[in-house]
mmCIF file of C-alpha atoms in Angstrom:
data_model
loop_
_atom_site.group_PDB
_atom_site.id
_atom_site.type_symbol
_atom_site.label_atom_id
_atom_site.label_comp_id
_atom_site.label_asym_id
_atom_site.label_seq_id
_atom_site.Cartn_x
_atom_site.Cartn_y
_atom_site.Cartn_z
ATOM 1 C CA UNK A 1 12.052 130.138 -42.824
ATOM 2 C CA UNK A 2 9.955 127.942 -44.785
ATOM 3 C CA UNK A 3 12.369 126.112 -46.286
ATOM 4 C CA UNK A 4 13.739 125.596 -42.410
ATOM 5 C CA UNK A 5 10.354 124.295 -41.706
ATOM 6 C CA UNK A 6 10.002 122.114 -44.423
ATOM 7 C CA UNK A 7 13.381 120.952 -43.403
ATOM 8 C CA UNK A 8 12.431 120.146 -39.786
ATOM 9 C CA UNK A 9 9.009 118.783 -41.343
ATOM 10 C CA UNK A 10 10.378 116.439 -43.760
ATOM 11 C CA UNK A 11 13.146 115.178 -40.918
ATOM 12 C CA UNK A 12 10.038 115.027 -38.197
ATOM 13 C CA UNK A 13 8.591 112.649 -41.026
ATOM 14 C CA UNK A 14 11.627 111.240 -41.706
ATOM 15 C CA UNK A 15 12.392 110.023 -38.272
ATOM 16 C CA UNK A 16 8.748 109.371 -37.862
ATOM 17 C CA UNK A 17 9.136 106.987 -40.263
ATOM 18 C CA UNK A 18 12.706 105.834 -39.175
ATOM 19 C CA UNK A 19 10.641 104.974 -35.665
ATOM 20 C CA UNK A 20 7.612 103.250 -37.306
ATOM 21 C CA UNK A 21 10.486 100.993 -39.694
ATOM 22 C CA UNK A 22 11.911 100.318 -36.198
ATOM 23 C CA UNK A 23 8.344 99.611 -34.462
ATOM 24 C CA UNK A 24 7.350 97.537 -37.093
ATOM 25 C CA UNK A 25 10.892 95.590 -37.230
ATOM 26 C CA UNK A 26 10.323 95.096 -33.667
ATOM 27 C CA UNK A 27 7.204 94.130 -34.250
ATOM 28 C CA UNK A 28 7.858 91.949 -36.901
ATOM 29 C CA UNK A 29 11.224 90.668 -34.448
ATOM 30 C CA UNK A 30 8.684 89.918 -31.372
ATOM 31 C CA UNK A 31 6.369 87.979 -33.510
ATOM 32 C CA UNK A 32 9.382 86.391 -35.685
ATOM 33 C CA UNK A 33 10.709 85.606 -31.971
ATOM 34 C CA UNK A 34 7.550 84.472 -30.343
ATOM 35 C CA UNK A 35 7.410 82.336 -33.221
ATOM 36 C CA UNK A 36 10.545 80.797 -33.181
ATOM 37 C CA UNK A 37 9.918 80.572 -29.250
ATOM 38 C CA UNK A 38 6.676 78.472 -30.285
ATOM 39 C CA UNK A 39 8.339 76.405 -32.526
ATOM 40 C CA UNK A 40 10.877 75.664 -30.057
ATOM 41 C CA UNK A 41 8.438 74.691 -27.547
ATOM 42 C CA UNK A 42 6.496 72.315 -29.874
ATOM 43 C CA UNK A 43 9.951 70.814 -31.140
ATOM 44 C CA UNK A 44 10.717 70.503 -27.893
ATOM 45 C CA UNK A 45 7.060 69.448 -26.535
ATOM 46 C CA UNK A 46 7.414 66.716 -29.693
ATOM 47 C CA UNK A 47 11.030 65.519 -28.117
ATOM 48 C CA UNK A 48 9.297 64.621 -25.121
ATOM 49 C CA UNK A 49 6.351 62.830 -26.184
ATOM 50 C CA UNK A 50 8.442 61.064 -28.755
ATOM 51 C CA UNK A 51 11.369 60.079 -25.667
ATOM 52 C CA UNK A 52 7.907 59.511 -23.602
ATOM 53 C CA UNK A 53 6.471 56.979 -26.511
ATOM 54 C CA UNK A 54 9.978 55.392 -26.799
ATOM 55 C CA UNK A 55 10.288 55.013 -22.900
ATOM 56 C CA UNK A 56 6.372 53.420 -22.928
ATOM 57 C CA UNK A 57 7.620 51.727 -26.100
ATOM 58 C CA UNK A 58 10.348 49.877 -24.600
ATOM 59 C CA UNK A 59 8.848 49.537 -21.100
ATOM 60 C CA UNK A 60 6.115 47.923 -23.708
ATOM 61 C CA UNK A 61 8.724 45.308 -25.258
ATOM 62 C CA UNK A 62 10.128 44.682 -21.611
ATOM 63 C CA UNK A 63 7.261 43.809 -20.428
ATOM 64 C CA UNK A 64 6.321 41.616 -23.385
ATOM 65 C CA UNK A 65 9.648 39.851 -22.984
ATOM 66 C CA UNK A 66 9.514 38.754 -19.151
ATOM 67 C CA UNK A 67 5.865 37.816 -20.022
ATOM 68 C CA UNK A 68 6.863 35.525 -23.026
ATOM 69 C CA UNK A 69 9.997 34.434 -21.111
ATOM 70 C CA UNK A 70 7.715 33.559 -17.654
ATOM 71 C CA UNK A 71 5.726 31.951 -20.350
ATOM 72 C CA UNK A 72 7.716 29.686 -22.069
ATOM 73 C CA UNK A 73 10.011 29.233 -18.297
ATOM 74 C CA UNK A 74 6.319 28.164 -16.972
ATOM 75 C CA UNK A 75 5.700 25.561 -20.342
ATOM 76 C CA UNK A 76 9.082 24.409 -19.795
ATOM 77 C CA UNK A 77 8.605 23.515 -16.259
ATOM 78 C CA UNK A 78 5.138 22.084 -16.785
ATOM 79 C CA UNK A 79 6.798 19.898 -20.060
ATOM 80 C CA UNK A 80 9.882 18.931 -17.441
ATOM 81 C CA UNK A 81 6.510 17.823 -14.900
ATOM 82 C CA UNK A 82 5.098 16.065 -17.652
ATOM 83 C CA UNK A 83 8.085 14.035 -18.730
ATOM 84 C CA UNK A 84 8.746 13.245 -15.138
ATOM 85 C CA UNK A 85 5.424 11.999 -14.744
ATOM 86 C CA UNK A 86 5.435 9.790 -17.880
ATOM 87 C CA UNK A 87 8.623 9.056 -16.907
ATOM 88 C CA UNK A 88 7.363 7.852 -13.067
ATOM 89 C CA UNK A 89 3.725 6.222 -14.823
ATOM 90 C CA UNK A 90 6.421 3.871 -17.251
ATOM 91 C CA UNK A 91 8.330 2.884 -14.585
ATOM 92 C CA UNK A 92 5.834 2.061 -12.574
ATOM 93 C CA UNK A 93 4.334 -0.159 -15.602
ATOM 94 C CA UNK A 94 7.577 -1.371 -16.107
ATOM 95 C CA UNK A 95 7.703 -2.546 -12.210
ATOM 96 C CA UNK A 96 4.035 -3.628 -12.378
ATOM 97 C CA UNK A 97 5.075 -6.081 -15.445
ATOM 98 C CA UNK A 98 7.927 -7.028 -13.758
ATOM 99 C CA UNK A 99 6.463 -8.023 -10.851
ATOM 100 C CA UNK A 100 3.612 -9.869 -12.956
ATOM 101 C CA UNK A 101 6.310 -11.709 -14.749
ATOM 102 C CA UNK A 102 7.588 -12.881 -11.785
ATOM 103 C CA UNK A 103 4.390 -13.604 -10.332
ATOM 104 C CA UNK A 104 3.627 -15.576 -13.791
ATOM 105 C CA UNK A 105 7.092 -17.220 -13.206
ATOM 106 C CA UNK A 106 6.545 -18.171 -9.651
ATOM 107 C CA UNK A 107 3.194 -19.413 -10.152
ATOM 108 C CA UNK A 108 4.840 -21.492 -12.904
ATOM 109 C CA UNK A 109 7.098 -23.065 -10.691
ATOM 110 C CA UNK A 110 4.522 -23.689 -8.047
ATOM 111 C CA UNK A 111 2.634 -25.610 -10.245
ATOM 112 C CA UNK A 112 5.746 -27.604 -12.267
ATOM 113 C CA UNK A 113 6.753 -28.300 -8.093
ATOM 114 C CA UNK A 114 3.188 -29.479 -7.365
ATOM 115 C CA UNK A 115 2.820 -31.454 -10.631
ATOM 116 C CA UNK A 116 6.176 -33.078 -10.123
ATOM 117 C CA UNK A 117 5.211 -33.949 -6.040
ATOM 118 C CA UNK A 118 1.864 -35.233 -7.935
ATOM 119 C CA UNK A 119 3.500 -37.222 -10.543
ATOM 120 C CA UNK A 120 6.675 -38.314 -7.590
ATOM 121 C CA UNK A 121 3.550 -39.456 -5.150
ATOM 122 C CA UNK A 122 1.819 -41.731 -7.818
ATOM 123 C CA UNK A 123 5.244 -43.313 -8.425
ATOM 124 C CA UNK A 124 5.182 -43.930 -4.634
ATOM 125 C CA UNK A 125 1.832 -45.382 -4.625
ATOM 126 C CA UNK A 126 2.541 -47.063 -7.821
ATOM 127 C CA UNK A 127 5.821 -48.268 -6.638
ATOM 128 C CA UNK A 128 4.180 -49.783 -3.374
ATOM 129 C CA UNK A 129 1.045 -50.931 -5.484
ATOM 130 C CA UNK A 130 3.596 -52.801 -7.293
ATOM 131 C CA UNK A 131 5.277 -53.980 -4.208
ATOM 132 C CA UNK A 132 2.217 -54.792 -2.268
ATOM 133 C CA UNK A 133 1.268 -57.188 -5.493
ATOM 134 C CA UNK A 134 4.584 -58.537 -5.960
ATOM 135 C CA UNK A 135 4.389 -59.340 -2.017
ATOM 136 C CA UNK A 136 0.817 -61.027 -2.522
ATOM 137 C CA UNK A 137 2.089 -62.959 -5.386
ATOM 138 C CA UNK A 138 5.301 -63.839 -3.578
ATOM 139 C CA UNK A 139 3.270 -64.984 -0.938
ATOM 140 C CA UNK A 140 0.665 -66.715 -2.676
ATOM 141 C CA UNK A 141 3.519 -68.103 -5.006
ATOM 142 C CA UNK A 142 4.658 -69.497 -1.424
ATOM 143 C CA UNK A 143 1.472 -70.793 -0.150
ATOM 144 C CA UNK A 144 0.956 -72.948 -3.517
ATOM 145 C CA UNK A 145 4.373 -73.930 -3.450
ATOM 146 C CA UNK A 146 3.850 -75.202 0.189
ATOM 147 C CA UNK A 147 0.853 -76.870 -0.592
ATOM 148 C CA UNK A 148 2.370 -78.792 -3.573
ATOM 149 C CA UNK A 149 5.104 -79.949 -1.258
ATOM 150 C CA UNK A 150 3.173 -81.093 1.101
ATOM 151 C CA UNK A 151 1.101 -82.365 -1.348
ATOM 152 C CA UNK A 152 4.223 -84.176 -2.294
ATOM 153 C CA UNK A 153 4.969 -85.477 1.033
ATOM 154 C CA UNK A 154 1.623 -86.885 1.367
ATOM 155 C CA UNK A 155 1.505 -88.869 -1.546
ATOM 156 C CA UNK A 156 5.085 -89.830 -0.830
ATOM 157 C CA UNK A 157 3.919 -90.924 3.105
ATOM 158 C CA UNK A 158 1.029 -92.317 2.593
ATOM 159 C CA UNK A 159 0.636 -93.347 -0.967
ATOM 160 C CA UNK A 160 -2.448 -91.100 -1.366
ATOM 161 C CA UNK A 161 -3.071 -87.300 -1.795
ATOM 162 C CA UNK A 162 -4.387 -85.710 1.402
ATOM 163 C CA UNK A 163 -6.082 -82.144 2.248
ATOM 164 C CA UNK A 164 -3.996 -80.127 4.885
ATOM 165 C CA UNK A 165 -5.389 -79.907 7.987
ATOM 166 C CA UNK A 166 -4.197 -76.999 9.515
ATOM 167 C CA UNK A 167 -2.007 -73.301 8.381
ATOM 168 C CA UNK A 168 0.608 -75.293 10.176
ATOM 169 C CA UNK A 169 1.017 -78.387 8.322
ATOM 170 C CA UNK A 170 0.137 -76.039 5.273
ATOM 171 C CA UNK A 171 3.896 -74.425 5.765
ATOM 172 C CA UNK A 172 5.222 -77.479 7.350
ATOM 173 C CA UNK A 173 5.764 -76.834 10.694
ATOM 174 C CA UNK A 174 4.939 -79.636 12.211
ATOM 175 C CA UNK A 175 7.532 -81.615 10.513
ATOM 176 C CA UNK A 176 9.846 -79.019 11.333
ATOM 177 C CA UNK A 177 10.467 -78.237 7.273
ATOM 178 C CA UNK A 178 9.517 -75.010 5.986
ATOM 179 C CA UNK A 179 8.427 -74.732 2.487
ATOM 180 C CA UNK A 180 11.014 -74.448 -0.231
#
């Protein structure tokens, strides 16, 4: 009997103890598996916030880009503006000098026209200056020429020099000679 009940006793404490192994490995399994269940959540807490940082990251970068692309689209437009206005200001200097050159040139050839109308009337005036004198010589030239040869006459008719004693005998119309 005793050694029955030692019997029974030592297999009550051996499965006693087979049960508190098994608690204890269960225990030991939950936590192990809570564990692992934590470090999977982290792990997978640490995927997302590193896919969320790389999404921001690159949504970060886009953003940069179109800015620095509207950027340098907006400096090249204002540089094409720029050109285009230099380009419209020279041309318009370019006209303005043009039409100052002509100007210049016109006004050059209004005056050459006006000095040579200048310089073509005092040849006229000259010319009938000239004439006018040659005329009052010619015709002086005439009158003395008259009045020697009827100076002539005189002295021939009468044997004695003699003043005229009118315009008419002066040119010799009364004798019906004109003077030579």
């Amino acid at each position: 009997e005793p050694a029955l009940a030692e019997a029974r006793e030592a297999a009550a404490a051996a499965a006693a103890a087979e049960r508190e192994r098994e608690e204890e490995a269960r225990a030991i399994a939950a936590v192990a598996k809570a564990e692992a269940e934590a470090a999977e959540e982290r792990e997978r807490r640490e995927m997302e916030e590193a896919v969320r940082v790389a999404r921001e990251e690159e949504r970060r970068e886009v953003r940069e880009r179109e800015e620095r692309e509207r950027r340098e689209a907006e400096e090249r437009r204002e540089e094409a503006a720029r050109l285009a206005r230099e380009e419209e200001e020279e041309e318009a200097r370019r006209a303005e000098a043009a039409a100052a050159a002509r100007r210049a040139q016109e006004e050059e050839e209004r005056r050459e026209a006006a000095e040579r109308a200048a310089r073509e009337e005092e040849e006229r005036i000259r010319a009938a200056e000239e004439a006018e004198a040659r005329e009052r010589e010619e015709a002086r030239a005439a009158r003395e020429e008259a009045e020697r040869e009827e100076e002539r006459e005189r002295v021939t008719v009468e044997g004695a020099p003699s003043c005229p004693t009118s315009t008419l005998e002066l040119f010799g119309l009364t004798t019906g000679k004109l003077p030579a």
